[in-house]
Every structure is written in C-alpha cells, then in structure tokens.
PDB file of C-alpha atoms and ligand atoms in Angstrom:
ATOM      1  CA  MET V   1       0.066  -0.160   0.048  1.00  0.00           C
ATOM      2  CA  LEU V   2       1.575   3.500  -0.723  1.00  0.00           C
ATOM      3  CA  LEU V   3       0.962   5.628   2.120  1.00  0.00           C
ATOM      4  CA  THR V   4       0.257   9.397   1.054  1.00  0.00           C
ATOM      5  CA  GLN V   5      -0.498  10.812   4.359  1.00  0.00           C
ATOM      6  CA  ARG V   6       1.548  13.488   6.269  1.00  0.00           C
ATOM      7  CA  ILE V   7       2.838  12.886   9.500  1.00  0.00           C
ATOM      8  CA  GLU V   8       0.921  15.437  11.684  1.00  0.00           C
ATOM      9  CA  ALA V   9       1.456  14.288  15.351  1.00  0.00           C
ATOM     10  CA  SER V  10       4.554  12.618  17.181  1.00  0.00           C
ATOM     11  CA  ILE V  11       4.213  10.140  20.126  1.00  0.00           C
ATOM     12  CA  PHE V  12       7.033   9.348  22.278  1.00  0.00           C
ATOM     13  CA  ASP V  13       7.611   6.647  24.614  1.00  0.00           C
ATOM     14  CA  LEU V  14       8.950   7.985  27.940  1.00  0.00           C
ATOM     15  CA  ASP V  15      11.390   5.508  29.640  1.00  0.00           C
ATOM     16  CA  GLY V  16      14.413   4.718  27.398  1.00  0.00           C
ATOM     17  CA  VAL V  17      13.240   7.327  24.722  1.00  0.00           C
ATOM     18  CA  ILE V  18      13.055  10.651  26.413  1.00  0.00           C
ATOM     19  CA  VAL V  19      15.114   9.848  29.572  1.00  0.00           C
ATOM     20  CA  ASP V  20      17.212   6.779  30.715  1.00  0.00           C
ATOM     21  CA  THR V  21      15.215   5.705  33.306  1.00  0.00           C
ATOM     22  CA  ALA V  22      15.228   2.070  31.805  1.00  0.00           C
ATOM     23  CA  ARG V  23      18.482   1.575  33.608  1.00  0.00           C
ATOM     24  CA  TYR V  24      16.885   2.553  36.790  1.00  0.00           C
ATOM     25  CA  HIS V  25      14.122   0.077  36.297  1.00  0.00           C
ATOM     26  CA  TYR V  26      16.687  -2.391  35.841  1.00  0.00           C
ATOM     27  CA  LEU V  27      18.845  -1.692  38.749  1.00  0.00           C
ATOM     28  CA  ALA V  28      15.763  -1.794  40.877  1.00  0.00           C
ATOM     29  CA  TRP V  29      14.510  -5.142  39.421  1.00  0.00           C
ATOM     30  CA  LYS V  30      18.037  -6.566  39.847  1.00  0.00           C
ATOM     31  CA  ARG V  31      17.882  -5.422  43.713  1.00  0.00           C
ATOM     32  CA  LEU V  32      14.572  -7.254  44.157  1.00  0.00           C
ATOM     33  CA  ALA V  33      15.971 -10.603  42.257  1.00  0.00           C
ATOM     34  CA  GLY V  34      19.021 -10.435  44.546  1.00  0.00           C
ATOM     35  CA  GLU V  35      16.739 -10.254  47.722  1.00  0.00           C
ATOM     36  CA  LEU V  36      14.761 -13.290  46.214  1.00  0.00           C
ATOM     37  CA  GLY V  37      18.229 -15.310  46.017  1.00  0.00           C
ATOM     38  CA  PHE V  38      18.642 -15.291  42.002  1.00  0.00           C
ATOM     39  CA  ALA V  39      20.595 -13.314  39.681  1.00  0.00           C
ATOM     40  CA  PHE V  40      18.853 -11.089  36.939  1.00  0.00           C
ATOM     41  CA  SER V  41      20.651  -9.993  33.695  1.00  0.00           C
ATOM     42  CA  GLU V  42      20.387  -7.009  31.485  1.00  0.00           C
ATOM     43  CA  ARG V  43      19.569  -9.367  28.492  1.00  0.00           C
ATOM     44  CA  GLU V  44      16.487 -10.999  30.663  1.00  0.00           C
ATOM     45  CA  ASN V  45      15.551  -7.193  31.649  1.00  0.00           C
ATOM     46  CA  GLU V  46      14.972  -6.246  27.675  1.00  0.00           C
ATOM     47  CA  GLN V  47      11.687  -8.458  28.103  1.00  0.00           C
ATOM     48  CA  LEU V  48      10.461  -6.026  30.656  1.00  0.00           C
ATOM     49  CA  LYS V  49      10.816  -2.834  28.821  1.00  0.00           C
ATOM     50  CA  GLY V  50       7.622  -1.031  28.234  1.00  0.00           C
ATOM     51  CA  VAL V  51       5.521  -3.693  29.816  1.00  0.00           C
ATOM     52  CA  SER V  52       3.466  -2.839  33.113  1.00  0.00           C
ATOM     53  CA  ARG V  53       5.112  -2.995  36.596  1.00  0.00           C
ATOM     54  CA  LEU V  54       3.087  -6.039  37.604  1.00  0.00           C
ATOM     55  CA  GLU V  55       3.726  -7.802  34.288  1.00  0.00           C
ATOM     56  CA  SER V  56       7.399  -7.201  34.894  1.00  0.00           C
ATOM     57  CA  LEU V  57       7.348  -8.620  38.234  1.00  0.00           C
ATOM     58  CA  ASN V  58       5.764 -11.895  36.769  1.00  0.00           C
ATOM     59  CA  LEU V  59       8.359 -12.123  34.294  1.00  0.00           C
ATOM     60  CA  LEU V  60      11.131 -11.511  36.890  1.00  0.00           C
ATOM     61  CA  LEU V  61       9.598 -14.376  39.020  1.00  0.00           C
ATOM     62  CA  GLN V  62       9.312 -16.661  36.292  1.00  0.00           C
ATOM     63  CA  SER V  63      12.995 -16.158  35.381  1.00  0.00           C
ATOM     64  CA  GLY V  64      13.851 -16.801  38.826  1.00  0.00           C
ATOM     65  CA  GLY V  65      11.939 -19.999  38.817  1.00  0.00           C
ATOM     66  CA  ILE V  66       9.449 -18.559  41.562  1.00  0.00           C
ATOM     67  CA  THR V  67       5.846 -19.642  41.164  1.00  0.00           C
ATOM     68  CA  ASP V  68       4.350 -20.048  44.459  1.00  0.00           C
ATOM     69  CA  VAL V  69       3.455 -16.212  45.172  1.00  0.00           C
ATOM     70  CA  THR V  70       0.055 -14.831  46.074  1.00  0.00           C
ATOM     71  CA  ASP V  71      -1.628 -11.628  44.417  1.00  0.00           C
ATOM     72  CA  GLU V  72      -1.051  -9.903  47.669  1.00  0.00           C
ATOM     73  CA  GLN V  73       2.706 -10.623  47.614  1.00  0.00           C
ATOM     74  CA  ARG V  74       2.926  -9.877  44.350  1.00  0.00           C
ATOM     75  CA  GLN V  75       1.575  -6.399  44.935  1.00  0.00           C
ATOM     76  CA  SER V  76       4.096  -5.939  47.910  1.00  0.00           C
ATOM     77  CA  LEU V  77       7.107  -7.019  46.036  1.00  0.00           C
ATOM     78  CA  ALA V  78       6.184  -4.883  43.030  1.00  0.00           C
ATOM     79  CA  SER V  79       5.834  -1.805  45.499  1.00  0.00           C
ATOM     80  CA  ARG V  80       8.959  -2.545  46.923  1.00  0.00           C
ATOM     81  CA  LYS V  81      10.546  -2.389  43.631  1.00  0.00           C
ATOM     82  CA  ASN V  82       9.069   0.967  43.026  1.00  0.00           C
ATOM     83  CA  GLU V  83      10.178   2.266  46.136  1.00  0.00           C
ATOM     84  CA  TRP V  84      13.820   1.539  45.302  1.00  0.00           C
ATOM     85  CA  TYR V  85      12.857   2.912  41.683  1.00  0.00           C
ATOM     86  CA  LYS V  86      11.601   6.319  43.135  1.00  0.00           C
ATOM     87  CA  GLU V  87      14.871   6.616  45.126  1.00  0.00           C
ATOM     88  CA  TYR V  88      16.510   6.997  41.554  1.00  0.00           C
ATOM     89  CA  LEU V  89      13.683   8.919  40.408  1.00  0.00           C
ATOM     90  CA  ALA V  90      14.743  11.662  42.942  1.00  0.00           C
ATOM     91  CA  THR V  91      18.085  12.356  41.647  1.00  0.00           C
ATOM     92  CA  LEU V  92      16.594  13.392  38.219  1.00  0.00           C
ATOM     93  CA  THR V  93      17.286  16.549  36.870  1.00  0.00           C
ATOM     94  CA  PRO V  94      16.825  18.405  33.504  1.00  0.00           C
ATOM     95  CA  ALA V  95      20.492  17.355  32.568  1.00  0.00           C
ATOM     96  CA  ASP V  96      19.021  13.620  32.497  1.00  0.00           C
ATOM     97  CA  VAL V  97      16.895  14.429  29.182  1.00  0.00           C
ATOM     98  CA  LEU V  98      18.656  12.240  26.584  1.00  0.00           C
ATOM     99  CA  PRO V  99      21.009  14.000  23.925  1.00  0.00           C
ATOM    100  CA  GLY V 100      18.758  15.627  21.169  1.00  0.00           C
ATOM    101  CA  VAL V 101      15.432  15.183  22.621  1.00  0.00           C
ATOM    102  CA  THR V 102      14.778  18.926  23.374  1.00  0.00           C
ATOM    103  CA  ALA V 103      16.046  20.073  20.103  1.00  0.00           C
ATOM    104  CA  LEU V 104      13.853  17.632  18.314  1.00  0.00           C
ATOM    105  CA  LEU V 105      10.607  18.528  20.159  1.00  0.00           C
ATOM    106  CA  GLU V 106      11.278  21.907  19.866  1.00  0.00           C
ATOM    107  CA  TYR V 107      11.698  21.584  15.944  1.00  0.00           C
ATOM    108  CA  LEU V 108       8.549  19.322  15.584  1.00  0.00           C
ATOM    109  CA  ARG V 109       6.331  22.031  17.302  1.00  0.00           C
ATOM    110  CA  SER V 110       8.055  24.600  15.314  1.00  0.00           C
ATOM    111  CA  ARG V 111       6.728  22.919  12.386  1.00  0.00           C
ATOM    112  CA  ASP V 112       3.221  22.354  14.170  1.00  0.00           C
ATOM    113  CA  ILE V 113       3.582  18.922  14.574  1.00  0.00           C
ATOM    114  CA  ARG V 114       1.699  18.081  17.859  1.00  0.00           C
ATOM    115  CA  THR V 115       3.503  15.833  20.618  1.00  0.00           C
ATOM    116  CA  ALA V 116       2.372  13.429  23.021  1.00  0.00           C
ATOM    117  CA  ILE V 117       3.983  11.069  25.645  1.00  0.00           C
ATOM    118  CA  ALA V 118       2.656   7.334  25.469  1.00  0.00           C
ATOM    119  CA  SER V 119       4.008   5.571  28.578  1.00  0.00           C
ATOM    120  CA  ALA V 120       3.280   2.452  30.397  1.00  0.00           C
ATOM    121  CA  SER V 121       4.761   4.101  33.616  1.00  0.00           C
ATOM    122  CA  GLN V 122       2.656   5.306  36.508  1.00  0.00           C
ATOM    123  CA  ASN V 123       5.510   7.458  37.513  1.00  0.00           C
ATOM    124  CA  ALA V 124       5.436   9.384  34.293  1.00  0.00           C
ATOM    125  CA  PRO V 125       3.944  12.683  35.727  1.00  0.00           C
ATOM    126  CA  LEU V 126       6.972  12.875  38.414  1.00  0.00           C
ATOM    127  CA  ILE V 127       9.687  12.033  35.648  1.00  0.00           C
ATOM    128  CA  LEU V 128       8.189  14.678  33.211  1.00  0.00           C
ATOM    129  CA  GLU V 129       8.145  17.141  36.302  1.00  0.00           C
ATOM    130  CA  LYS V 130      11.603  16.305  37.473  1.00  0.00           C
ATOM    131  CA  THR V 131      12.957  16.535  33.902  1.00  0.00           C
ATOM    132  CA  GLY V 132      11.291  19.909  33.208  1.00  0.00           C
ATOM    133  CA  VAL V 133      10.028  18.425  29.875  1.00  0.00           C
ATOM    134  CA  ARG V 134       6.241  18.446  30.474  1.00  0.00           C
ATOM    135  CA  PRO V 135       5.639  21.864  28.635  1.00  0.00           C
ATOM    136  CA  LEU V 136       7.034  20.352  25.254  1.00  0.00           C
ATOM    137  CA  PHE V 137       4.109  17.854  25.122  1.00  0.00           C
ATOM    138  CA  ASP V 138       0.465  18.664  23.997  1.00  0.00           C
ATOM    139  CA  ALA V 139      -0.616  15.417  25.737  1.00  0.00           C
ATOM    140  CA  VAL V 140       0.449  12.851  28.260  1.00  0.00           C
ATOM    141  CA  VAL V 141      -1.108   9.192  28.286  1.00  0.00           C
ATOM    142  CA  ASP V 142       0.417   7.106  30.922  1.00  0.00           C
ATOM    143  CA  GLY V 143       0.301   3.869  33.398  1.00  0.00           C
ATOM    144  CA  ASN V 144      -2.449   5.991  35.361  1.00  0.00           C
ATOM    145  CA  SER V 145      -4.848   6.504  32.371  1.00  0.00           C
ATOM    146  CA  ILE V 146      -4.615   3.210  30.407  1.00  0.00           C
ATOM    147  CA  THR V 147      -6.058  -0.291  31.274  1.00  0.00           C
ATOM    148  CA  ARG V 148      -4.299  -2.404  28.822  1.00  0.00           C
ATOM    149  CA  ALA V 149      -0.430  -2.446  28.835  1.00  0.00           C
ATOM    150  CA  LYS V 150       1.704  -2.484  25.693  1.00  0.00           C
ATOM    151  CA  PRO V 151       1.794  -4.470  23.146  1.00  0.00           C
ATOM    152  CA  ASP V 152      -1.607  -3.371  23.444  1.00  0.00           C
ATOM    153  CA  PRO V 153      -2.436  -0.071  21.340  1.00  0.00           C
ATOM    154  CA  GLU V 154      -4.373   1.345  23.515  1.00  0.00           C
ATOM    155  CA  VAL V 155      -1.889   3.779  25.003  1.00  0.00           C
ATOM    156  CA  PHE V 156      -0.942   5.072  21.425  1.00  0.00           C
ATOM    157  CA  LEU V 157      -4.726   5.338  20.170  1.00  0.00           C
ATOM    158  CA  GLN V 158      -5.540   7.495  23.173  1.00  0.00           C
ATOM    159  CA  ALA V 159      -2.519   9.669  22.394  1.00  0.00           C
ATOM    160  CA  ALA V 160      -3.631  10.077  18.968  1.00  0.00           C
ATOM    161  CA  ARG V 161      -7.235  10.882  19.877  1.00  0.00           C
ATOM    162  CA  LEU V 162      -5.985  13.763  22.192  1.00  0.00           C
ATOM    163  CA  LEU V 163      -4.012  15.042  19.492  1.00  0.00           C
ATOM    164  CA  GLY V 164      -6.811  14.817  17.191  1.00  0.00           C
ATOM    165  CA  ALA V 165      -4.709  13.004  14.631  1.00  0.00           C
ATOM    166  CA  ALA V 166      -5.637   9.875  12.579  1.00  0.00           C
ATOM    167  CA  PRO V 167      -3.139   6.875  13.597  1.00  0.00           C
ATOM    168  CA  ALA V 168      -1.625   6.912  10.062  1.00  0.00           C
ATOM    169  CA  GLN V 169      -0.707  10.556  10.731  1.00  0.00           C
ATOM    170  CA  CYS V 170       1.175   9.562  13.702  1.00  0.00           C
ATOM    171  CA  ILE V 171       4.803   8.730  14.254  1.00  0.00           C
ATOM    172  CA  VAL V 172       5.882   6.854  17.400  1.00  0.00           C
ATOM    173  CA  PHE V 173       9.438   6.684  18.846  1.00  0.00           C
ATOM    174  CA  GLU V 174       9.763   3.826  20.957  1.00  0.00           C
ATOM    175  CA  ASP V 175      12.649   1.696  22.916  1.00  0.00           C
ATOM    176  CA  ALA V 176      10.824  -1.446  23.632  1.00  0.00           C
ATOM    177  CA  GLU V 177       9.806  -4.419  21.581  1.00  0.00           C
ATOM    178  CA  ALA V 178       6.462  -4.279  23.085  1.00  0.00           C
ATOM    179  CA  GLY V 179       6.013  -0.668  22.331  1.00  0.00           C
ATOM    180  CA  VAL V 180       6.894  -1.165  18.467  1.00  0.00           C
ATOM    181  CA  GLU V 181       4.328  -4.058  18.312  1.00  0.00           C
ATOM    182  CA  GLY V 182       1.706  -1.889  20.155  1.00  0.00           C
ATOM    183  CA  ALA V 183       2.339   1.258  17.671  1.00  0.00           C
ATOM    184  CA  LEU V 184       2.247  -1.317  14.580  1.00  0.00           C
ATOM    185  CA  ARG V 185      -1.036  -2.647  16.094  1.00  0.00           C
ATOM    186  CA  ALA V 186      -2.367   0.998  16.466  1.00  0.00           C
ATOM    187  CA  GLY V 187      -1.602   1.476  12.493  1.00  0.00           C
ATOM    188  CA  MET V 188       1.298   4.116  13.121  1.00  0.00           C
ATOM    189  CA  GLY V 189       4.676   4.148  11.775  1.00  0.00           C
ATOM    190  CA  VAL V 190       7.387   3.580  14.354  1.00  0.00           C
ATOM    191  CA  VAL V 191      11.274   4.806  14.645  1.00  0.00           C
ATOM    192  CA  GLY V 192      12.948   2.285  17.109  1.00  0.00           C
ATOM    193  CA  ILE V 193      15.545   3.990  19.522  1.00  0.00           C
ATOM    194  CA  GLY V 194      18.590   1.390  20.420  1.00  0.00           C
ATOM    195  CA  ASP V 195      19.296  -1.809  18.885  1.00  0.00           C
ATOM    196  CA  ALA V 196      18.236  -2.110  15.576  1.00  0.00           C
ATOM    197  CA  GLN V 197      18.334  -5.886  15.580  1.00  0.00           C
ATOM    198  CA  ARG V 198      15.883  -6.032  18.637  1.00  0.00           C
ATOM    199  CA  LEU V 199      13.704  -3.337  17.349  1.00  0.00           C
ATOM    200  CA  GLY V 200      13.609  -4.730  13.689  1.00  0.00           C
ATOM    201  CA  ARG V 201      10.135  -4.140  13.103  1.00  0.00           C
ATOM    202  CA  ALA V 202      10.354  -0.413  13.277  1.00  0.00           C
ATOM    203  CA  ARG V 203      10.594   1.257  10.122  1.00  0.00           C
ATOM    204  CA  PHE V 204      14.284   2.349  11.076  1.00  0.00           C
ATOM    205  CA  THR V 205      16.112   2.651  14.175  1.00  0.00           C
ATOM    206  CA  LEU V 206      18.551   5.249  15.783  1.00  0.00           C
ATOM    207  CA  ALA V 207      20.948   4.646  18.300  1.00  0.00           C
ATOM    208  CA  SER V 208      20.395   8.127  19.622  1.00  0.00           C
ATOM    209  CA  PHE V 209      18.456  11.396  18.488  1.00  0.00           C
ATOM    210  CA  ARG V 210      22.020  12.852  17.965  1.00  0.00           C
ATOM    211  CA  GLU V 211      22.297  10.774  15.000  1.00  0.00           C
ATOM    212  CA  LEU V 212      19.985  12.827  12.467  1.00  0.00           C
ATOM    213  CA  ALA V 213      19.424  16.591  12.663  1.00  0.00           C
ATOM    214  CA  PRO V 214      15.748  17.099  13.425  1.00  0.00           C
ATOM    215  CA  ALA V 215      15.170  18.546   9.883  1.00  0.00           C
ATOM    216  CA  GLU V 216      16.601  15.362   8.510  1.00  0.00           C
ATOM    217  CA  LEU V 217      14.491  13.084  10.815  1.00  0.00           C
ATOM    218  CA  LEU V 218      11.250  14.769   9.903  1.00  0.00           C
ATOM    219  CA  ALA V 219      12.093  14.619   6.053  1.00  0.00           C
ATOM    220  CA  ARG V 220      12.603  10.871   6.656  1.00  0.00           C
ATOM    221  CA  ILE V 221       9.472  10.230   8.485  1.00  0.00           C
ATOM    222  CA  GLY V 222       7.292  12.267   6.047  1.00  0.00           C
ATOM    223  CA  GLY V 223       6.586  15.451   7.681  1.00  0.00           C
ATOM    224  CA  PRO V 224       4.968  18.804   6.369  1.00  0.00           C
ATOM    225  CA  GLY V 225       6.210  19.175   2.946  1.00  0.00           C
ATOM    226  CA  THR V 226       7.049  15.719   2.255  1.00  0.00           C
ATOM    227  CA  MET V 227       5.041  12.667   1.787  1.00  0.00           C
ATOM    228  CA  ARG V 228       5.450   9.287   3.072  1.00  0.00           C
ATOM    229  CA  GLY V 229       5.965   7.230   0.219  1.00  0.00           C
ATOM    230  CA  GLU V 230       6.946   3.898   1.625  1.00  0.00           C
ATOM    231  CA  ALA V 231       4.720   1.050   2.649  1.00  0.00           C
ATOM    232  CA  GLU V 232       4.621   0.058   6.495  1.00  0.00           C
TER     233      GLU V 232
HETATM  234  P1  B16 N 301       6.199   2.116  36.400  1.00  0.00           P
HETATM  235  P2  B16 N 301       7.682   3.438  29.008  1.00  0.00           P
HETATM  236  C1  B16 N 301       7.542   1.584  31.137  1.00  0.00           C
HETATM  237  O1  B16 N 301       7.634   2.873  30.598  1.00  0.00           O
HETATM  238  C2  B16 N 301       8.962   0.739  31.321  1.00  0.00           C
HETATM  239  O2  B16 N 301       9.453   0.683  30.267  1.00  0.00           O
HETATM  240  C3  B16 N 301       8.664  -0.289  32.031  1.00  0.00           C
HETATM  241  O3  B16 N 301       9.880  -1.030  31.939  1.00  0.00           O
HETATM  242  C4  B16 N 301       7.792  -0.336  33.271  1.00  0.00           C
HETATM  243  O4  B16 N 301       7.846  -1.573  33.831  1.00  0.00           O
HETATM  244  C5  B16 N 301       6.490   0.466  32.835  1.00  0.00           C
HETATM  245  O5  B16 N 301       6.664   1.476  32.514  1.00  0.00           O
HETATM  246  C6  B16 N 301       5.773   0.741  34.157  1.00  0.00           C
HETATM  247  O6  B16 N 301       6.340   1.675  34.955  1.00  0.00           O
HETATM  248  O7  B16 N 301       6.638   0.893  37.298  1.00  0.00           O
HETATM  249  O8  B16 N 301       6.888   3.444  36.505  1.00  0.00           O
HETATM  250  O9  B16 N 301       4.601   2.363  36.331  1.00  0.00           O
HETATM  251  O10 B16 N 301       8.803   2.760  28.536  1.00  0.00           O
HETATM  252  O11 B16 N 301       6.348   2.665  28.467  1.00  0.00           O
HETATM  253  O12 B16 N 301       7.584   4.879  29.170  1.00  0.00           O
HETATM  254 MG1   MG N 302      10.423   2.730  26.924  1.00  0.00          MG
END
C-alpha cells in the first residue's frame, strides 16, 4: 500500500526514549531478584521494557523459577521495587533528558507537529516534572490512564485521539519491542530508539536522536512538505 498521508503528530515513549530511566528500572528489579536469591541479567531485563509493573514482576519471578506467590505478595514485591526505583527518580534533573530530545521536540512543535507521551509508567508525571520537559508535550497518556499494557495499542490510540490525529498520521518513537508492536497494531509508523536488531520491526532505528538532525529526521518520517511514500 502506498501511503500518502502526512505526519501530523508525534508520539514518544518515555522510559528509554526521553530519559534513561530504563537503567533505573533494571537496577531496582535486579536488587529485588538479589533479595529473592537469584541473578537477573540485562539481557533478561529487555523483556520487561515497556510492559507494566505487575507484568514485569511476573516475568522476573518466572526467570527466577519462583511460582508460589499470592497476588498480595506480588503487589507487595512490586511496591518494594517501586520504592527503590523512586529513590533513583528523586535524583533526576533536566540534565538527564537524553541528547537530542529537546531540540527535536522544539523543532517538531515549530513545524506544527503535535507531540504526546505514551508511556506505560505510573511514575510518568513525576519524571516529566523532574526533567522539566512537560511543557514540550501537548498531551500525556501514561500508566495511570490506560487499562491495557503495551503491546496493546491502547496507549498510542489514546494519545492520537487527544492530539486529534488519525493513526496513519502519527509517528511513534519507542525503545521497547512491546512498544514497537503496540504502535504497529495501532496502525502507526515507528522509529526504534536503540538496538536495530531487537527493534527490527520499526521502519528504521536510531541509536540516539543525536544521529540525525531534526530536519533530516522529519524529512525521513514524512513531515509537512514531504510525503510518506513507503509501505509500512
Ligand atoms: P512504572 P515506558 C515503562 O515505561 C517501562 O519501560 C517499563 O519498564 C515499566 O515496567 C513500565 O513503564 C511501568 O513503569 O513501574 O513506573 O509504573 O517505556 O512505557 O515509558
Ligand atoms: Mg520505553
């Protein structure tokens, strides 16, 4: 199918795209695994990216071979991890915004491309406040307002609705496989941020926003004045 729709809205994942909180999630999960008596590697942690807190815990317990856990215990383990995670979040400042992010957001807004956050995190409001980037987004959808976690497309579709854009007019920036999958299910184009092999289903992948100047990136994704001529 030849797509001729112009990109009118951009949707950003938060953890791992705007700020490197993915690292803090990993450290907190690793600490919990340590307390439960097993090791947890960065490779295993890749599966937790983009998925909800409780689902992350379930994957962690599974990797440690721990099965006999009540719902109540699961809630309490997830809360413990979140307390440690929030200790890291307390140290966040605007300097933690990943390189190239602020320049890209400012450029997109200057070209009348609306911007939104689509995150699975319930801590998103705190992260946006500590890093000072909230004013750069027209809408925020996060773990407090969705009922189904990525790879369900709900978070992306809700963001598009708030921005008043059709899914085909949206481009999503994601660092997680579950997020790339969710954005594709929503009928949106996706740019992967991170490892190209892991995010192979994205249209293309950048190791960092520093790799492409904002104007080049916009031309590549089909912004105003250009047409997306490739099939998804
Ligand atoms: P919280 P994103 C996701 O955020 C993280 O990638 C994922 O690792 C985390 O489990 C999830 O948020 C829930 O986060 O425990 O803070 O509610 O990447 O969708 O911005
Ligand atoms: Mg992420």
